Short mmCIF file of C-alpha atoms and ligand atoms in Angstrom, two decimals:
data_model
loop_
_atom_site.label_atom_id
_atom_site.label_comp_id
_atom_site.label_asym_id
_atom_site.label_seq_id
_atom_site.Cartn_x
_atom_site.Cartn_y
_atom_site.Cartn_z
CA MET A 1 -39.03 0.29 -78.37
CA ARG A 2 -35.86 -1.78 -78.43
CA TYR A 3 -34.55 -4.58 -80.63
CA GLU A 4 -31.38 -6.63 -80.45
CA GLY A 5 -29.97 -8.96 -83.13
CA PRO A 6 -31.28 -9.79 -86.62
CA ILE A 7 -34.93 -9.05 -87.28
CA TYR A 8 -36.38 -12.34 -88.46
CA ARG A 9 -40.08 -13.10 -88.72
CA PRO A 10 -42.37 -15.23 -90.88
CA PRO A 11 -43.53 -13.55 -94.11
CA SER A 12 -47.10 -13.99 -92.89
CA GLU A 13 -46.26 -11.65 -89.99
CA ALA A 14 -45.10 -8.84 -92.31
CA ASP A 15 -47.86 -6.53 -91.03
CA SER A 16 -47.60 -7.61 -87.40
CA LEU A 17 -46.27 -5.55 -84.54
CA LEU A 18 -42.92 -7.06 -83.49
CA VAL A 19 -42.20 -6.97 -79.77
CA GLN A 20 -39.07 -8.86 -78.88
CA ALA A 21 -39.51 -11.40 -76.07
CA THR A 22 -36.20 -13.23 -76.52
CA VAL A 23 -32.85 -12.51 -78.12
CA GLY A 24 -31.23 -15.17 -80.35
CA CYS A 25 -32.16 -18.87 -80.35
CA PRO A 26 -31.67 -21.29 -77.44
CA HIS A 27 -30.96 -24.16 -79.86
CA ASN A 28 -28.91 -22.45 -82.56
CA LYS A 29 -27.59 -25.76 -83.91
CA CYS A 30 -29.64 -26.35 -87.09
CA THR A 31 -27.03 -26.86 -89.79
CA PHE A 32 -28.95 -24.94 -92.48
CA CYS A 33 -29.76 -21.87 -90.39
CA MET A 34 -27.60 -18.75 -90.46
CA VAL A 35 -29.82 -16.38 -88.50
CA TYR A 36 -28.07 -16.39 -85.12
CA LYS A 37 -24.86 -18.26 -85.90
CA GLN A 38 -22.87 -15.04 -85.43
CA GLY A 39 -24.83 -14.17 -82.28
CA PRO A 40 -26.31 -12.67 -80.26
CA LYS A 41 -26.32 -15.31 -77.55
CA PHE A 42 -29.76 -16.48 -76.43
CA ARG A 43 -31.45 -14.76 -73.53
CA VAL A 44 -35.00 -14.15 -72.38
CA ARG A 45 -35.74 -10.44 -72.06
CA PRO A 46 -36.97 -9.27 -68.64
CA VAL A 47 -40.75 -9.37 -68.77
CA GLN A 48 -40.97 -5.77 -67.54
CA GLU A 49 -38.97 -4.60 -70.58
CA VAL A 50 -41.33 -6.45 -72.91
CA VAL A 51 -44.34 -4.89 -71.18
CA GLU A 52 -42.74 -1.43 -71.49
CA ASP A 53 -42.26 -2.03 -75.23
CA ILE A 54 -45.91 -3.03 -75.62
CA HIS A 55 -46.99 0.23 -73.99
CA ALA A 56 -44.48 2.20 -76.11
CA ALA A 57 -45.96 0.59 -79.24
CA LYS A 58 -49.43 1.66 -78.13
CA ASP A 59 -48.26 5.30 -78.15
CA VAL A 60 -46.99 4.93 -81.73
CA TYR A 61 -49.49 2.61 -83.41
CA GLY A 62 -52.58 2.83 -81.20
CA SER A 63 -55.56 0.79 -82.32
CA ARG A 64 -53.98 -0.05 -85.69
CA VAL A 65 -52.34 -3.11 -84.12
CA ARG A 66 -54.34 -6.21 -85.11
CA THR A 67 -51.61 -8.88 -85.09
CA MET A 68 -48.47 -9.24 -82.99
CA PHE A 69 -45.41 -11.46 -83.32
CA LEU A 70 -42.94 -11.97 -80.48
CA PRO A 71 -39.43 -12.51 -81.92
CA ALA A 72 -36.85 -14.04 -81.76
CA GLY A 73 -35.88 -17.64 -82.66
CA ASN A 74 -37.85 -19.57 -80.05
CA SER A 75 -39.93 -17.24 -77.89
CA ILE A 76 -42.09 -20.16 -76.82
CA ALA A 77 -39.11 -20.83 -74.50
CA VAL A 78 -40.04 -17.81 -72.34
CA PRO A 79 -41.13 -19.10 -68.90
CA THR A 80 -44.83 -19.88 -69.13
CA GLU A 81 -46.07 -17.39 -66.53
CA ASP A 82 -44.01 -14.59 -68.12
CA LEU A 83 -45.41 -15.40 -71.55
CA VAL A 84 -48.93 -15.51 -70.09
CA HIS A 85 -48.34 -12.04 -68.61
CA ILE A 86 -47.01 -10.71 -71.95
CA CYS A 87 -50.00 -12.09 -73.88
CA ARG A 88 -52.53 -10.79 -71.35
CA THR A 89 -50.91 -7.35 -71.34
CA ALA A 90 -50.94 -7.23 -75.14
CA ARG A 91 -54.63 -8.19 -75.24
CA GLN A 92 -55.47 -5.44 -72.70
CA VAL A 93 -53.35 -2.75 -74.37
CA PHE A 94 -54.57 -3.63 -77.88
CA PRO A 95 -58.22 -4.69 -77.48
CA LEU A 96 -58.58 -5.17 -81.26
CA LEU A 97 -55.72 -7.66 -81.35
CA GLU A 98 -56.71 -10.68 -83.44
CA ARG A 99 -53.57 -12.78 -83.21
CA ILE A 100 -50.42 -13.27 -81.09
CA THR A 101 -47.78 -15.60 -82.51
CA VAL A 102 -44.28 -16.90 -81.75
CA TYR A 103 -41.68 -19.20 -83.23
CA GLY A 104 -41.45 -22.50 -81.37
CA SER A 105 -39.38 -25.64 -81.89
CA ALA A 106 -40.76 -29.00 -80.79
CA ARG A 107 -38.49 -29.33 -77.77
CA TYR A 108 -39.59 -26.01 -76.27
CA ILE A 109 -43.25 -26.65 -77.07
CA LEU A 110 -43.04 -30.01 -75.29
CA ASP A 111 -41.29 -28.34 -72.32
CA LYS A 112 -44.43 -26.26 -71.84
CA GLY A 113 -46.55 -29.37 -71.33
CA GLU A 114 -50.21 -29.55 -72.22
CA SER A 115 -51.27 -27.54 -69.16
CA GLY A 116 -48.77 -24.76 -69.91
CA LEU A 117 -49.96 -24.53 -73.50
CA ALA A 118 -53.57 -24.44 -72.35
CA ARG A 119 -52.70 -21.48 -70.07
CA LEU A 120 -51.02 -19.72 -72.98
CA ALA A 121 -54.02 -20.31 -75.22
CA GLU A 122 -56.32 -18.91 -72.56
CA ALA A 123 -54.03 -15.86 -72.23
CA GLY A 124 -54.36 -15.22 -75.96
CA LEU A 125 -51.45 -16.95 -77.69
CA SER A 126 -53.02 -17.88 -81.03
CA ARG A 127 -50.43 -19.55 -83.23
CA VAL A 128 -46.98 -21.12 -83.10
CA HIS A 129 -44.71 -21.10 -86.16
CA MET A 130 -43.01 -24.49 -85.85
CA GLY A 131 -40.04 -25.61 -87.95
CA LEU A 132 -40.85 -29.22 -88.77
CA GLU A 133 -38.42 -29.13 -91.73
CA SER A 134 -38.70 -32.92 -92.26
CA GLY A 135 -40.60 -35.95 -91.03
CA SER A 136 -37.57 -38.18 -91.50
CA ASP A 137 -35.66 -39.03 -88.33
CA GLU A 138 -32.48 -39.43 -90.34
CA VAL A 139 -32.82 -36.00 -91.92
CA LEU A 140 -33.69 -34.41 -88.57
CA ARG A 141 -30.62 -36.03 -87.03
CA ARG A 142 -28.33 -34.88 -89.83
CA ILE A 143 -29.53 -31.28 -89.74
CA LYS A 144 -29.33 -31.23 -85.91
CA LYS A 145 -32.92 -30.08 -85.53
CA GLY A 146 -32.94 -31.11 -81.91
CA ALA A 147 -36.08 -33.25 -82.12
CA THR A 148 -37.16 -36.59 -83.51
CA ARG A 149 -40.16 -37.04 -85.76
CA ASP A 150 -42.21 -38.36 -82.84
CA GLU A 151 -41.32 -35.31 -80.75
CA GLN A 152 -42.28 -33.01 -83.63
CA ILE A 153 -45.59 -34.81 -83.98
CA ARG A 154 -46.29 -34.73 -80.26
CA ALA A 155 -45.50 -31.00 -80.13
CA GLY A 156 -47.96 -30.31 -82.95
CA GLN A 157 -50.61 -32.44 -81.28
CA PHE A 158 -50.05 -30.65 -77.95
CA LEU A 159 -50.67 -27.31 -79.68
CA SER A 160 -53.78 -28.61 -81.36
CA ARG A 161 -55.25 -29.96 -78.11
CA ALA A 162 -54.51 -26.64 -76.40
CA GLY A 163 -56.39 -24.76 -79.11
CA ILE A 164 -53.28 -23.05 -80.53
CA GLU A 165 -52.86 -23.05 -84.32
CA THR A 166 -49.79 -24.70 -85.81
CA SER A 167 -48.02 -23.11 -88.72
CA ALA A 168 -45.67 -25.92 -89.78
CA TYR A 169 -42.66 -25.27 -92.00
CA VAL A 170 -41.21 -27.93 -94.25
CA MET A 171 -38.03 -27.55 -96.26
CA LEU A 172 -37.81 -29.17 -99.69
CA GLY A 173 -34.35 -30.53 -100.44
CA ILE A 174 -33.10 -30.56 -96.86
CA GLY A 175 -32.37 -34.31 -97.12
CA GLY A 176 -30.14 -33.72 -100.14
CA ARG A 177 -30.14 -36.05 -103.13
CA GLU A 178 -29.44 -39.06 -100.94
CA LEU A 179 -32.60 -38.79 -98.83
CA THR A 180 -34.93 -36.96 -101.19
CA ARG A 181 -37.56 -39.71 -101.38
CA GLU A 182 -37.49 -40.65 -97.70
CA HIS A 183 -37.66 -36.97 -96.77
CA ALA A 184 -40.75 -36.31 -98.89
CA GLU A 185 -42.69 -39.42 -97.91
CA GLU A 186 -41.97 -39.21 -94.19
CA THR A 187 -42.66 -35.49 -94.15
CA ALA A 188 -46.11 -36.13 -95.61
CA TRP A 189 -46.63 -38.79 -92.94
CA ALA A 190 -45.65 -36.41 -90.13
CA VAL A 191 -47.81 -33.61 -91.51
CA ASN A 192 -50.79 -35.97 -91.54
CA ALA A 193 -50.12 -36.88 -87.90
CA ILE A 194 -49.91 -33.21 -86.88
CA SER A 195 -52.68 -31.87 -89.12
CA PRO A 196 -51.41 -28.28 -88.92
CA GLU A 197 -53.67 -25.38 -89.82
CA PHE A 198 -50.93 -24.06 -92.13
CA LEU A 199 -48.27 -25.93 -94.08
CA ARG A 200 -45.60 -23.54 -95.29
CA VAL A 201 -43.07 -24.74 -97.84
CA ARG A 202 -39.49 -23.51 -98.21
CA THR A 203 -36.78 -24.87 -100.49
CA PHE A 204 -33.30 -25.41 -99.12
CA LEU A 205 -30.77 -22.85 -100.30
CA PRO A 206 -27.32 -22.84 -98.72
CA LYS A 207 -26.63 -19.82 -96.54
CA ILE A 208 -23.37 -18.21 -95.55
CA ASN A 209 -21.83 -19.09 -92.17
CA THR A 210 -23.70 -22.39 -91.88
CA PRO A 211 -22.39 -25.89 -91.19
CA LEU A 212 -24.42 -27.22 -94.13
CA LEU A 213 -22.64 -24.92 -96.56
CA ARG A 214 -19.33 -26.29 -95.31
CA GLN A 215 -20.66 -29.85 -95.85
CA ILE A 216 -21.59 -28.93 -99.43
CA GLU A 217 -18.12 -27.50 -100.03
CA LYS A 218 -16.63 -30.80 -98.83
CA ASN A 219 -19.02 -32.70 -101.12
CA GLU A 220 -20.72 -34.33 -98.12
CA PHE A 221 -24.17 -33.06 -99.17
CA GLN A 222 -25.56 -32.82 -102.70
CA ILE A 223 -28.19 -30.17 -103.36
CA VAL A 224 -31.31 -31.47 -105.08
CA SER A 225 -32.18 -30.18 -108.54
CA ALA A 226 -35.25 -28.03 -109.16
CA HIS A 227 -37.04 -31.09 -110.53
CA GLN A 228 -36.18 -33.14 -107.44
CA ALA A 229 -37.45 -30.38 -105.17
CA LEU A 230 -40.66 -30.23 -107.19
CA LEU A 231 -41.04 -34.00 -106.98
CA GLU A 232 -40.75 -33.73 -103.19
CA LEU A 233 -43.48 -31.10 -103.23
CA ARG A 234 -45.57 -33.36 -105.48
CA THR A 235 -45.22 -36.26 -103.03
CA ILE A 236 -46.21 -34.11 -100.08
CA ILE A 237 -49.27 -32.73 -101.87
CA ASP A 238 -50.23 -36.19 -103.10
CA GLN A 239 -49.84 -37.93 -99.74
CA CYS A 240 -51.21 -35.29 -97.36
CA VAL A 241 -54.69 -36.42 -96.41
CA CYS A 242 -55.19 -34.03 -93.50
CA ARG A 243 -56.92 -30.69 -93.93
CA THR A 244 -54.34 -27.91 -94.15
CA ARG A 245 -53.70 -24.65 -95.98
CA LEU A 246 -50.62 -25.05 -98.14
CA THR A 247 -48.60 -21.90 -98.71
CA SER A 248 -45.32 -21.32 -100.56
CA ASP A 249 -44.74 -17.84 -99.18
CA HIS A 250 -40.97 -17.78 -99.64
CA TYR A 251 -38.45 -16.55 -102.21
CA THR A 252 -36.59 -19.88 -102.17
CA ASN A 253 -39.41 -21.86 -103.81
CA TYR A 254 -39.42 -22.80 -107.49
CA ILE A 255 -43.20 -22.34 -107.76
CA GLN A 256 -45.80 -20.63 -105.62
CA ALA A 257 -48.28 -23.37 -104.76
CA GLU A 258 -51.23 -22.08 -102.74
CA GLY A 259 -54.36 -23.93 -101.78
CA VAL A 260 -56.32 -25.94 -99.26
CA LEU A 261 -55.76 -29.66 -98.99
CA PRO A 262 -57.37 -31.98 -99.77
CA GLU A 263 -59.87 -30.15 -101.99
CA ASP A 264 -57.26 -28.33 -104.12
CA ARG A 265 -55.04 -31.39 -104.53
CA GLU A 266 -55.71 -32.02 -108.25
CA ARG A 267 -55.18 -28.38 -109.17
CA LEU A 268 -51.94 -28.23 -107.13
CA LEU A 269 -50.65 -31.47 -108.64
CA ALA A 270 -51.38 -30.13 -112.14
CA GLN A 271 -49.43 -26.96 -111.25
CA VAL A 272 -46.44 -29.01 -110.10
CA ASP A 273 -46.64 -31.28 -113.18
CA LYS A 274 -46.65 -28.23 -115.45
CA ALA A 275 -43.50 -26.96 -113.72
CA LEU A 276 -41.92 -30.41 -114.04
CA SER A 277 -42.48 -30.31 -117.80
CA LEU A 278 -40.13 -27.32 -118.05
CA ASP A 279 -36.41 -27.69 -118.52
CA GLU A 280 -34.27 -27.28 -115.38
CA SER A 281 -32.82 -24.11 -116.92
CA ALA A 282 -36.22 -22.42 -116.49
CA PHE A 283 -35.71 -22.25 -112.72
CA ARG A 284 -33.56 -20.05 -110.53
CA PRO A 285 -29.94 -21.15 -110.12
CA VAL A 286 -28.61 -22.37 -106.78
CA TYR A 287 -26.73 -19.61 -105.01
CA VAL A 288 -25.46 -18.94 -101.51
CA GLY A 289 -27.99 -16.89 -99.61
CA SER A 290 -27.02 -14.07 -97.32
CA GLN A 291 -30.29 -13.51 -95.49
S1 SF4 B 1 -33.88 -22.90 -87.54
FE1 SF4 B 1 -34.87 -22.03 -85.73
S2 SF4 B 1 -34.41 -23.50 -84.06
FE2 SF4 B 1 -32.95 -23.91 -85.72
S3 SF4 B 1 -31.14 -22.67 -85.19
FE3 SF4 B 1 -32.41 -21.44 -86.61
S4 SF4 B 1 -33.68 -20.18 -85.27
FE4 SF4 B 1 -32.85 -21.85 -84.01
#
């Protein structure tokens, strides 16, 4: 089996077989993201190589493979028929496979179209990990996410109609102090419009080699405090009326809030309020991340 570039996968795919379908990220412009800023350049791996790696994995892991993730940054961008072939092959080689997942940004999900996504669902693609980050158009523009709120919403709705689960990622603090309120309220609004199966929370932490770190150094972006990040989380929990599983499965978060909305709302709000009653010094300091 082969792998090129940084290994990057969602924490929820920690036990999944990783078979690389793409190298790098075709967008690679998000100002907060360091993963592929130093390369490698984006390319789609030849489908035959991916199929060879699936068979090679069978020799090593056999029937133990129950979940599979296809790195790298936006493997939903693989041409539809190639991705269909990869998913079908994986399902044949690993008959006990329960889940196949990829990362996918809104633009590349929309490029697939509803019919392309339906073909992928039928071939066995189960879930797309989608970086929503924010529901605010202004925040999305500033962080160069490459999609508007409406495009993000449409992408999530396309996935839902195709029968593919959406694992949506939101980033607390990514609007900075200036846009903290707008970011939280409009993110809750977008999440309600998408109604993702999973809502995964991260908290912005500056990373080396990123444009956003350079903006911070020039005082063009002010990092939110722990309390401000928690207030954003509180707003999102309070205003999300759709059914979704909230997860804080990331080291950047100030608290680990886990539950199903809406039924766990009161418990989750009480957890956030308890954290808000603590002094700021009780939380991790801001530091520059290197991974
Ligand atoms: S956050 Fe995702 S889409 Fe944006 S540059 Fe990083 S890998 Fe690419």
